[in-house]
Coordinates of C-alpha atoms in Angstrom, one line a residue:
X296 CA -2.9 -12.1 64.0
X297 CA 0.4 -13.2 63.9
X298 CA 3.6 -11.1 63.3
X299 CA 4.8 -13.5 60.4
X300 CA 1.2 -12.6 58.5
X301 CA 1.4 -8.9 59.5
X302 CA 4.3 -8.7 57.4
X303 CA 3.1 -11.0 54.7
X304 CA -0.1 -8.5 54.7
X305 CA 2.1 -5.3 54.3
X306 CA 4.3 -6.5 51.6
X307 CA 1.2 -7.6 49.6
X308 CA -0.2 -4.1 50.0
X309 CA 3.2 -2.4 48.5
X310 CA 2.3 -4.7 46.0
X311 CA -1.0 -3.5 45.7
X312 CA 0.2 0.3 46.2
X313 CA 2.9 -0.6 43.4
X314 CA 0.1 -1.3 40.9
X315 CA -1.9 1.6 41.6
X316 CA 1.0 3.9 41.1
X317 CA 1.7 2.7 37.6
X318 CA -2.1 2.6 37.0
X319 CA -2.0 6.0 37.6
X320 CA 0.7 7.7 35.8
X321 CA -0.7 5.4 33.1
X322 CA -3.9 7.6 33.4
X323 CA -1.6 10.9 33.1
X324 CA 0.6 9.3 30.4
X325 CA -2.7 7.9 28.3
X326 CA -2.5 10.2 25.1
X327 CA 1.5 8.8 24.9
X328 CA 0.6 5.7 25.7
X329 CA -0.8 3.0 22.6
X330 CA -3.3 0.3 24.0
X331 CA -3.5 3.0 27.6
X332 CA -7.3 1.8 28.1
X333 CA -6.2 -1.8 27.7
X334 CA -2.7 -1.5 30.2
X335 CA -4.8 1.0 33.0
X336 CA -7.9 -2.1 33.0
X337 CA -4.7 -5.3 33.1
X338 CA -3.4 -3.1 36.0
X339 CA -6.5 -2.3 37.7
X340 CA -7.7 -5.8 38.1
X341 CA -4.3 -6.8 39.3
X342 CA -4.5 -4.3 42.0
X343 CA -7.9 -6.0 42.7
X344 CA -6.5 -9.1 42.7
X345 CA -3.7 -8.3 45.1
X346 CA -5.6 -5.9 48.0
X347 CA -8.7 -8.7 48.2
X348 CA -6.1 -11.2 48.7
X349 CA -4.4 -9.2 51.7
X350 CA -8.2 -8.9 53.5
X351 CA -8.5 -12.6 53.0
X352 CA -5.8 -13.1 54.6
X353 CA -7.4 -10.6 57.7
X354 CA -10.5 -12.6 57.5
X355 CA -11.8 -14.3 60.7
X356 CA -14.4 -16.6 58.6
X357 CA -15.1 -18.9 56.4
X358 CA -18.0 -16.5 54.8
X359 CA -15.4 -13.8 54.7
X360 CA -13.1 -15.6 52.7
X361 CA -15.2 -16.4 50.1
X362 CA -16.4 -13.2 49.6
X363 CA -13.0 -11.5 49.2
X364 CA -12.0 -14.7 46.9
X365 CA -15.0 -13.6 44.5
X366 CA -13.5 -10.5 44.4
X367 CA -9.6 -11.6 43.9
X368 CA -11.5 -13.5 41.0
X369 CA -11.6 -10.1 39.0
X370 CA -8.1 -10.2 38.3
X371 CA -7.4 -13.8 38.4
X372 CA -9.8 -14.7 35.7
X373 CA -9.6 -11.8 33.3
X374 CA -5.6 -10.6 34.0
X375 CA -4.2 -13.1 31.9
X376 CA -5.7 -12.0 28.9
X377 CA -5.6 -8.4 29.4
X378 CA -2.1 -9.2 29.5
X379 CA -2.0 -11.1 26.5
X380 CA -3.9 -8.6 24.2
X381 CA -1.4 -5.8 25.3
X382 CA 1.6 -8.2 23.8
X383 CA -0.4 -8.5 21.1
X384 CA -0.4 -5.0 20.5
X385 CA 3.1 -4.3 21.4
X386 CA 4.7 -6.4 18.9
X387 CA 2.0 -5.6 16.2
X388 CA -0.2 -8.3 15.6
X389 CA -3.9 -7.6 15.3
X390 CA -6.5 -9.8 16.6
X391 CA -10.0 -10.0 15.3
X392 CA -13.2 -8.5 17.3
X393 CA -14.6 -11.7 17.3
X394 CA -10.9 -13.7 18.4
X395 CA -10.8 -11.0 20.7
X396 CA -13.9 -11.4 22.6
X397 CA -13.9 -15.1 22.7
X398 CA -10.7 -14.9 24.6
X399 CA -13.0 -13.6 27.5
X400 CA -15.3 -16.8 27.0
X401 CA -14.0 -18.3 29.7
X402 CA -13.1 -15.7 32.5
X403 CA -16.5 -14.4 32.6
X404 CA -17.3 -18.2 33.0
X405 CA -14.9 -18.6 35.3
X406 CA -16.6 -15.5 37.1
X407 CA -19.8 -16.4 37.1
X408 CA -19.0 -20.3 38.7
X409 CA -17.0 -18.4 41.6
X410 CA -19.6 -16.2 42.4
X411 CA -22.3 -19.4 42.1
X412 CA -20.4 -21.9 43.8
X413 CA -22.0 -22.8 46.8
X414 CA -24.9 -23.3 44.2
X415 CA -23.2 -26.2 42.3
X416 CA -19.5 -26.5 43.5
X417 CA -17.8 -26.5 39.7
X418 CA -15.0 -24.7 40.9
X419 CA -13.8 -25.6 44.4
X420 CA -15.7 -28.6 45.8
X421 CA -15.0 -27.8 49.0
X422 CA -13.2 -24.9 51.5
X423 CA -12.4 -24.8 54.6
X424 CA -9.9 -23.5 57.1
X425 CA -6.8 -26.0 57.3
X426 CA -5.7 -27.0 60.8
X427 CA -2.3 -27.4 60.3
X428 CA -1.1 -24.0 60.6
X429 CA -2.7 -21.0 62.9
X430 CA -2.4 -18.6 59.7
X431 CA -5.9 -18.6 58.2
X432 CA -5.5 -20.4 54.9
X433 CA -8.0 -22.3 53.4
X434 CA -7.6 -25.5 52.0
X435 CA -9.6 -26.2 49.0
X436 CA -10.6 -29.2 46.8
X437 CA -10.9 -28.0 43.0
X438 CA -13.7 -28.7 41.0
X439 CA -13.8 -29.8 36.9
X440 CA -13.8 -25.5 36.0
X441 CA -10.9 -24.8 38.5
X442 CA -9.0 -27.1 35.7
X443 CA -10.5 -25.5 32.8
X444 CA -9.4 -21.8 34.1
X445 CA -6.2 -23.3 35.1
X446 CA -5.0 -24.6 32.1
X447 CA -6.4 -21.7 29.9
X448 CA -4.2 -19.0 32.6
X449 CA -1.1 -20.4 32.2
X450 CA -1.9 -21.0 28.2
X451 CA -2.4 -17.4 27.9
X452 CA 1.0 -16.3 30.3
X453 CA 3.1 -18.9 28.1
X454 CA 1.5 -17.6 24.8
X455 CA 2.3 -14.1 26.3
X456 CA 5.7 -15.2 27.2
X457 CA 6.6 -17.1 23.7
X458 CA 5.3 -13.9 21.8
X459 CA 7.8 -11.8 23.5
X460 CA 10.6 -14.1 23.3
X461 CA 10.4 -14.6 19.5
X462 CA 10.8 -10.5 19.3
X463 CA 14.0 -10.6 21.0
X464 CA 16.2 -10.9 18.3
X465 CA 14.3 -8.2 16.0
X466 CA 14.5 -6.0 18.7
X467 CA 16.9 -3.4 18.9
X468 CA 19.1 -3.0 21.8
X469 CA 17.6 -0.2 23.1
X470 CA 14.1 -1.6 23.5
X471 CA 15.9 -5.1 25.1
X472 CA 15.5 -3.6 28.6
X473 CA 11.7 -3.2 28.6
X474 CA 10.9 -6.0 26.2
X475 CA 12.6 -8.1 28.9
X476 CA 10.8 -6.5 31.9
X477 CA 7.3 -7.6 29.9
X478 CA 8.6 -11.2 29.8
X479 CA 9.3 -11.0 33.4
X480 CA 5.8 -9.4 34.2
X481 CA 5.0 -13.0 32.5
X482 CA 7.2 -15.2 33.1
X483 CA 7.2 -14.5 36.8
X484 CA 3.8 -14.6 37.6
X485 CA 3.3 -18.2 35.9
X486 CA 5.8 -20.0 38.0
X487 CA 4.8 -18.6 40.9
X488 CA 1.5 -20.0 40.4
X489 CA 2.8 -23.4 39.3
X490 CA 5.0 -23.5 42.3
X491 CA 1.8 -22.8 44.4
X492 CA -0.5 -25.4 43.2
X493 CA 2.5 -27.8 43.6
X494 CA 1.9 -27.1 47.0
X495 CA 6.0 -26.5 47.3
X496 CA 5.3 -22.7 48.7
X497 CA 6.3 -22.2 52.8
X498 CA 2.7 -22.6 54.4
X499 CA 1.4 -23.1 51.5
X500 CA 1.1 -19.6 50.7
X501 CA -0.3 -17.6 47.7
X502 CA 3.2 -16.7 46.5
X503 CA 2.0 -14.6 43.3
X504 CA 0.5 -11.5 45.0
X505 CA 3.9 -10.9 46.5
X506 CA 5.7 -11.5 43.0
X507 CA 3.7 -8.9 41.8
X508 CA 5.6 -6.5 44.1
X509 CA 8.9 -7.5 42.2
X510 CA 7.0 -7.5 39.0
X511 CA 5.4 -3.9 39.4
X512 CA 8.6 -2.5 40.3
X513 CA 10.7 -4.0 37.5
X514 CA 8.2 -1.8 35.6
X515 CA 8.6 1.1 37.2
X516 CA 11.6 0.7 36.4
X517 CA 11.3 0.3 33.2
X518 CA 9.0 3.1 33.0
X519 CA 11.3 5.5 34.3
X520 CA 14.5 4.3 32.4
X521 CA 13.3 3.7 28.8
X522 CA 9.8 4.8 28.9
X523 CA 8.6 1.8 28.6
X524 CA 4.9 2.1 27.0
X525 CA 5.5 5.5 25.9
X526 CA 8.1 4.6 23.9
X527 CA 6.9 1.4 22.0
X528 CA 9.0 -0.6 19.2
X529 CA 6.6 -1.4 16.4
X530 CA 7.6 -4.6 14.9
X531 CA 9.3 -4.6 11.5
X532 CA 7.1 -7.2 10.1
X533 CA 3.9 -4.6 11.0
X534 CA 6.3 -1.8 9.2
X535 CA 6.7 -4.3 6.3
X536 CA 3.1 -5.3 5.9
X537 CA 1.8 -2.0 6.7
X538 CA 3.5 -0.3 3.4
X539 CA 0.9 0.7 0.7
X540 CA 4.3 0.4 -1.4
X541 CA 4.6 -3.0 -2.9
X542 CA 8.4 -4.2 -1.3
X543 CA 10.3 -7.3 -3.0
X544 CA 13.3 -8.6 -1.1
X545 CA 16.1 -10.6 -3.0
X546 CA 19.3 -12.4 -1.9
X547 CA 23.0 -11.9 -3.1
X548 CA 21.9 -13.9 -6.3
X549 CA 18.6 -12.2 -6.8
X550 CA 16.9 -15.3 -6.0
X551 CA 13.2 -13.9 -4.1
X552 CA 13.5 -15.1 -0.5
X553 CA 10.6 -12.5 0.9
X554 CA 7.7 -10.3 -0.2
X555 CA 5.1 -7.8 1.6
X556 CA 1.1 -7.5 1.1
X557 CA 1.3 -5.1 -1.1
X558 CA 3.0 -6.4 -3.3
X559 CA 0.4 -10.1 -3.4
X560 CA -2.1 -7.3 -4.3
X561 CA -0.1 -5.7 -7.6
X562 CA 0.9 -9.1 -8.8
X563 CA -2.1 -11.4 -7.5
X564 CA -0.2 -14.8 -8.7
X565 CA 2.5 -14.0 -6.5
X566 CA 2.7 -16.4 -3.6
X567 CA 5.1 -18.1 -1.4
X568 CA 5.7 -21.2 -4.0
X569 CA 8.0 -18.6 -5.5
X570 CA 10.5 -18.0 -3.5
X571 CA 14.1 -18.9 -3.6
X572 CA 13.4 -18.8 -7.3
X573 CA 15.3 -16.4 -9.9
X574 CA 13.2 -13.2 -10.4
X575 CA 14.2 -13.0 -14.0
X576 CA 11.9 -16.2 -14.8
X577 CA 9.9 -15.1 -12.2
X578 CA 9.0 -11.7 -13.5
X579 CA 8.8 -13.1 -16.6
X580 CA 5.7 -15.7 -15.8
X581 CA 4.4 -13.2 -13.5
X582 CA 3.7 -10.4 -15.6
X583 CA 4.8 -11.6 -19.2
X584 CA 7.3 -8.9 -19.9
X585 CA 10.6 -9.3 -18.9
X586 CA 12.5 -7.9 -15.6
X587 CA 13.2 -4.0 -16.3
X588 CA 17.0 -3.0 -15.6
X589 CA 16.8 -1.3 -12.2
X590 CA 20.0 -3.5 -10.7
X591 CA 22.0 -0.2 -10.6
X592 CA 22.3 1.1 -7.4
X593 CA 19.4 3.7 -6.8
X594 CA 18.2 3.3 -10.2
X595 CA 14.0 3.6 -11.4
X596 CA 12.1 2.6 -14.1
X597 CA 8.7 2.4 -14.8
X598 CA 6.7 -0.6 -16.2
X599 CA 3.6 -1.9 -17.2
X600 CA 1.5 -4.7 -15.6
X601 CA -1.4 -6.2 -17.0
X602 CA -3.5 -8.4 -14.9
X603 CA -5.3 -11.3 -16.1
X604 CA -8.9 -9.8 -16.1
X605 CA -7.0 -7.1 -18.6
X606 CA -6.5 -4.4 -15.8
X607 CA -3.1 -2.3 -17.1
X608 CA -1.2 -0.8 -14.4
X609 CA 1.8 1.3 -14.3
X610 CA 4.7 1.3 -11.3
X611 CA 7.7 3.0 -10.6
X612 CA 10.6 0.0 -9.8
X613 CA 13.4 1.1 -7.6
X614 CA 16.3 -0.7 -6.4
X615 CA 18.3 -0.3 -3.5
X616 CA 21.2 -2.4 -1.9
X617 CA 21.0 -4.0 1.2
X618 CA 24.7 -4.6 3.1
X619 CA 25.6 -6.5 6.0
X620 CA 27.0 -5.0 9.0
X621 CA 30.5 -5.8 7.6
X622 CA 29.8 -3.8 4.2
X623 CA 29.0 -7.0 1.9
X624 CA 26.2 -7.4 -0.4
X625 CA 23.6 -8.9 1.3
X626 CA 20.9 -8.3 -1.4
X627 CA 18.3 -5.7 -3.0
X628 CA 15.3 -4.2 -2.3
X629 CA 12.6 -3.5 -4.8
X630 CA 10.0 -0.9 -4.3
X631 CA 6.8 -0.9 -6.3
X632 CA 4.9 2.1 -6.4
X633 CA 2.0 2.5 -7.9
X634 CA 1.6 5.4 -10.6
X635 CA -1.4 4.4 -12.8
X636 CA -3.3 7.3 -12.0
X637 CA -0.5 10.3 -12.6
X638 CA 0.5 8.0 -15.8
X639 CA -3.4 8.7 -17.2
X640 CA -3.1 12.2 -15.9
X641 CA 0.3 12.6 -17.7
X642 CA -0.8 10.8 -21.0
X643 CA -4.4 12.9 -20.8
X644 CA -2.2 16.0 -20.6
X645 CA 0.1 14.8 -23.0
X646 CA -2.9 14.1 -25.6
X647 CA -4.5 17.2 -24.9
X648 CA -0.6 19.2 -25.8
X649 CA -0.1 17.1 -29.2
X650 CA -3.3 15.8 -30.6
X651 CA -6.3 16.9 -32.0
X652 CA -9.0 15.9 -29.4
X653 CA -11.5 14.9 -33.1
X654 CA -9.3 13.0 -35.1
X655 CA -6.7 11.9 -32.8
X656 CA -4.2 13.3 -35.3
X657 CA -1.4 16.0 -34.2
X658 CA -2.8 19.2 -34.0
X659 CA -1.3 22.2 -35.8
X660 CA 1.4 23.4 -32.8
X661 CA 2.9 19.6 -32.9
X662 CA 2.9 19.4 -36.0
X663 CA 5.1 23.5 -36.8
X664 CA 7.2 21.7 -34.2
X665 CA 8.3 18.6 -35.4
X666 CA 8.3 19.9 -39.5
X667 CA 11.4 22.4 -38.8
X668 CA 12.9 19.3 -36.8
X669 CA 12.4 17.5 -40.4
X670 CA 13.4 20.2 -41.8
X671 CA 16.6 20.6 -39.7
X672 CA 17.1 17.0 -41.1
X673 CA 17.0 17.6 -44.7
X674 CA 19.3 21.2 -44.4
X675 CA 22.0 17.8 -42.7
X676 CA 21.5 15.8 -45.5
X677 CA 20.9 17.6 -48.4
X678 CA 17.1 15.7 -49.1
X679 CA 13.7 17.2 -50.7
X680 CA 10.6 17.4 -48.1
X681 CA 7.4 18.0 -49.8
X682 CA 4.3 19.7 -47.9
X683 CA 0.8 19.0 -48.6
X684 CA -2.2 21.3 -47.2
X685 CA -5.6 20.4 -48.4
X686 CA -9.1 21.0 -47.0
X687 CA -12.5 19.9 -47.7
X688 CA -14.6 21.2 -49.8
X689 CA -18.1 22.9 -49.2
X690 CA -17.6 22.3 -45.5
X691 CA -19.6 25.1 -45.0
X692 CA -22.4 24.1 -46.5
X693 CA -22.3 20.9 -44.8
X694 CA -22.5 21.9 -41.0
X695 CA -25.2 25.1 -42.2
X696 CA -27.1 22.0 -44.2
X697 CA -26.8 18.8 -41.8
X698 CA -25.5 20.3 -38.4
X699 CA -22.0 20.1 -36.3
X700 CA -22.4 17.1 -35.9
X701 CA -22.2 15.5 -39.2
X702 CA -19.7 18.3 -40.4
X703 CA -17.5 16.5 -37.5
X704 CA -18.7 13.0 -38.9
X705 CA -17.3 14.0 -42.3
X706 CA -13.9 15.5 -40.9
X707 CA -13.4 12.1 -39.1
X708 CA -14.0 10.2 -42.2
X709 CA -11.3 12.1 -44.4
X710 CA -9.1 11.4 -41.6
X711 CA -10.0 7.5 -42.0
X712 CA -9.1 7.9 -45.5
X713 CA -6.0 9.2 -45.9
X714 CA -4.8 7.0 -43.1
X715 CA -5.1 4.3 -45.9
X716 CA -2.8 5.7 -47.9
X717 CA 0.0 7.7 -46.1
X718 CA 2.7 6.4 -44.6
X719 CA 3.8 5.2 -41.1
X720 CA 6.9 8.5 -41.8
X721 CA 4.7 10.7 -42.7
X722 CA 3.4 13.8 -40.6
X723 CA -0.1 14.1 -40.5
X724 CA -2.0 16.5 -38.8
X725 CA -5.2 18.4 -38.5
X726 CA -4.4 21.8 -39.7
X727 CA -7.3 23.9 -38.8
X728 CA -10.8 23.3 -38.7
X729 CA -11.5 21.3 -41.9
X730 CA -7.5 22.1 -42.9
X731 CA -5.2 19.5 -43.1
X732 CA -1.6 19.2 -43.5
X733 CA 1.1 16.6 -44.3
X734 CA 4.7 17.2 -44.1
X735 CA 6.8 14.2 -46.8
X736 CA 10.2 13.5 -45.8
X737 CA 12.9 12.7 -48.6
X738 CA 9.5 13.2 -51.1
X739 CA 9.5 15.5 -53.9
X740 CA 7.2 17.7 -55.6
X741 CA 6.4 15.4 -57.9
X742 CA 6.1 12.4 -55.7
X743 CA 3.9 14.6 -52.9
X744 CA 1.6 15.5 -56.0
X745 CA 0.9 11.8 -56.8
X746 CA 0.3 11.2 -53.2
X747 CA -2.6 14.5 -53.1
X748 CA -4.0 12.9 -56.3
X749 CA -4.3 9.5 -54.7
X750 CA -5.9 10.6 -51.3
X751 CA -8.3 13.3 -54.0
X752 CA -9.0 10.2 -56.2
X753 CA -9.8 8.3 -52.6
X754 CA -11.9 10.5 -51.3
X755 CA -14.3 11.0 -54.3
X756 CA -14.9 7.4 -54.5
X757 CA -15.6 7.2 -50.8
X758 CA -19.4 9.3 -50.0
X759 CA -20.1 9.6 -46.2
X760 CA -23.1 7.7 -45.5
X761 CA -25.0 9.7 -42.7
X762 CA -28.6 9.5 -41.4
X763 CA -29.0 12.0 -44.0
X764 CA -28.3 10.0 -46.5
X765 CA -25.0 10.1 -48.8
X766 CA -22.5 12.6 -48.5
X767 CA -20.1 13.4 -51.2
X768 CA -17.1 14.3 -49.8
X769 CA -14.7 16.2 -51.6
X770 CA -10.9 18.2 -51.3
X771 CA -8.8 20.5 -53.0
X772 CA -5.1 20.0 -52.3
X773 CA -1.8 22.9 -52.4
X774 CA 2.1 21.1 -52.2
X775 CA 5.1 22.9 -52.4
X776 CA 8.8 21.7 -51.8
X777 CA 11.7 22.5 -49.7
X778 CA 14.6 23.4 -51.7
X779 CA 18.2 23.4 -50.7
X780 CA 18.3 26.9 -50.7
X781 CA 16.9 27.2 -46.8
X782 CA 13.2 27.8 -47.2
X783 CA 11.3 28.4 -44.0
X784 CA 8.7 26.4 -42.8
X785 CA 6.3 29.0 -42.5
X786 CA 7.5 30.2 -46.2
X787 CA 6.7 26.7 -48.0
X788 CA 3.6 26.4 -46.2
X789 CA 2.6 29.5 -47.6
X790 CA 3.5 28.6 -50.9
X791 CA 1.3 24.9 -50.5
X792 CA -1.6 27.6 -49.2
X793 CA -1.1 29.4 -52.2
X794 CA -1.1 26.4 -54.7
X795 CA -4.4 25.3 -52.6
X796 CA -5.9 28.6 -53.4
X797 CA -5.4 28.2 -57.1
X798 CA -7.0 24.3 -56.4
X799 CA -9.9 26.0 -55.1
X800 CA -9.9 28.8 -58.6
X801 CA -9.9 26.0 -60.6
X802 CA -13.0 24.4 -59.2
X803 CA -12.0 22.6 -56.2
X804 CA -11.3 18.7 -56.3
X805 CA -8.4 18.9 -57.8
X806 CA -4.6 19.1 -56.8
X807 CA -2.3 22.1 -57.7
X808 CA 1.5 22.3 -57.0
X809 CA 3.5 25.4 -55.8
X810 CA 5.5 27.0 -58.5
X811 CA 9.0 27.5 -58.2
X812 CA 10.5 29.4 -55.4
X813 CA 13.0 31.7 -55.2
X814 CA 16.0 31.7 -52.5
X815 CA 14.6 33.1 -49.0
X816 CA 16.9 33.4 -46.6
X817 CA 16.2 31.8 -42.7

């Protein structure tokens, strides 16, 4: 063996030792390291590759060569797209089990028609050792696979190599260095093998195991710089897509020029056709309701969305500015979040704090609270407010006669009634359990007594019908008024319960009014 192929031998093997060391700290390094199974198999078959090509080169026979070329096959068929499926991960694009395993198709074809040849000859038609130089290289006639693999290597290393390439200006500076190291692990590799089969390489030699010694150490370098692998930039269109939070990007004249996923899935009819279109109209025939005013810096507002199969949803809208590096308005950002379920929660809570769960009215602490703010009104400017509080009668005897639930049948149905009659100003409310109250604004005593007498005169003509049969449902009605001389709430309430009282002495079904009061004092 020659001195010229001693050394040839002994660089490929730093090569191969090269390899081997990064395969290892990637072992040590795994739990840091995304895609580590992926990287420590694309390295392992490299270091195949690269220590069956240096005993070729020590082979004495034909036999010999083959064998170690079967083996070199390991890396040279299934490299490439180990290589390619870790790019794929480093800039964040997922690939599909099924995309994923066909991209293996043909290596392990590839594979199997090495290992076979001498059976059918698909790949190399023939070897032998070439007589031109004393170095033992073979010289080899390819066959219609050799081709097929060729062409599907270098598809994968340019694929590889465009990938990276369109990352470089989304990449920060300080992932430049190892983003270009992984375009040289490419790049370098793939001319070195189209040089070769040019047949332009001194001797014809393999030139790619060697580059692999330059390749292996730029990533060593890399390693050991900017911790390369450890250390991985996650693309900001994976960052973009990947937020559960819908995003909305708009230009300088808040015109829509890009969207996220999340966003397709709030507003379904949201698609690419609308961009670079105003968002006013386009809010506008995307949800039917018009844009809310979140173009304040930092401001929020939450709106409704109802889809077309009648789904309502509620988000929180927030708007930030998005500036140049020179400070000018670039555009806005709009962050949807969604809140339906807290909004359900809040408005659950909200009717459990101020209605009646029955009659959907306002229950008795709503309604003390917003009396003494009409009230407060009327002290301002000088205007009557009449109370009513009525109940129904015999409701004992109902529920002891026909059950709960009719008595809460016929409690519901006086609601219904005097829901006909009052109006939208009025405060209405469920008093107690068959008590109810209304509180008249700018009404008098005179004018709340017509109003009892109307809803009395209502309700007798109105009978309950029930599985029972008929009902006759029947109420006796108390009203007193607020005079200017500062009555209480809790005082002219107890004067409407004490003109209900008398209603009730003088046989129910009827309406009595509070007599006058004299000056109390808040």
């Amino acid at each position: 063996m020659g001195s010229q192929l001693t050394m040839y031998i002994s660089l490929i093997a730093v090569s191969g030792v090269l390899c081997s060391f990064i395969g290892i700290y990637a072992y040590f390094r795994r739990k840091e390291m995304p895609g580590a199974s992926t990287f420590m198999i694309y390295i392992a078959v490299q270091a195949i590759y690269i220590f069956a090509y240096a005993f070729q080169l020590s082979s004495d026979t034909l036999v010999e060569i083959k064998r170690w070329t079967i083996l070199e096959y390991i890396g040279i068929a299934f490299a490439p797209v180990l290589g390619l499926k870790l790019i794929l991960r480093y800039i964040g694009k997922s690939v599909s089990r099924v995309l994923s395993a066909a991209l293996f198709v043909i290596p392990v074809i590839t594979m199997a028609l090495v290992s076979t040849n001498d059976l059918h000859h698909l790949f190399y038609k023939s070897m032998k050792f070439r007589e031109d130089t004393s170095l033992p290289f073979v010289e080899v006639v390819i066959g219609e696979w050799y081709i097929v693999h060729g062409i599907f290597t270098f598809s994968c290393l340019l694929a590889g190599v465009i990938l990276l390439s369109r990352q470089w200006t989304k990449t920060k500076k300080i992932y430049r260095k190892q983003l270009a190291t992984l375009i040289c692990g490419q790049f370098i590799p793939m001319i070195s093998a189209f040089v070769y089969l040019m047949g332009l390489t001194p001797g014809g030699t393999d030139p790619v195991p060697f580059m692999m010694s330059i390749t292996s150490a730029m990533y060593i370098w890399a390693i050991l710089t900017t911790r390369m692998l450890t250390v991985v930039p996650i693309a900001k269109e994976s960052i973009f897509e990947s937020m559960r939070e819908g995003v909305i990007v708009l230009d300088s004249a808040d015109r829509l020029i890009d969207f996220n996923g999340a966003v397709s899935r709030m507003l379904p009819r949201l698609n690419n056709g609308w961009i670079g279109k105003k968002l006013d109209d386009s809010w506008q025939q995307l949800t039917g309701s018009p844009f809310p005013d979140v173009r304040r810096p930092n401001s929020m507002q939450e709106v409704q969305i109802t889809a077309e199969n009648g789904a309502v949803a509620f988000y929180q809208i927030r708007s930030s500015q998005v500036r140049s590096r020179n400070g000018e308005l670039a555009g806005s950002l709009l962050m949807l979040i969604e809140v339906t379920e807290q909004k359900l929660l809040q408005d659950q809570l909200k009717e459990m704090a101020y209605y009646d769960g029955l009659t959907k009215i306002y229950n008795r602490t709503q309604f003390i609270h917003r009396s003494k703010e009409i009230l407060q009104q009327a002290r301002h400017r000088s205007e009557p407010v009449s109370f009513i509080l009525f109940d129904i009668d015999f409701f004992k005897h109902v529920n002891d006669t026909y059950g709960h639930e009719t008595g809460d049948q016929v409690i519901i149905h006086v609601v219904n009634v005097c829901q006909q009659i009052i109006a939208p100003e009025m405060l209405f409310a469920r008093y107690g359990g068959e008590e109810f109250v209304l509180a008249l604004p700018s009404a008098s005593l005179r004018e709340a007594g017509e109003l009892a007498e109307r809803i009395r005169t209502k309700l007798e003509r109105s009978p309950l019908s029930t599985k029972y049969g008929t009902i006759k449902v029947t109420s006796s009605f108390g009203a007193a008024q607020y005079s200017e001389q500062s009555d209480t709430l809790e005082a002219l309430l107890r004067d409407s319960d004490a003109a209900l009282y008398e209603a009730k002495r003088a046989g129910r079904n009827c309406v009595r009014l509070a007599k006058e009061i004299p000056v109390r004092l808040v």
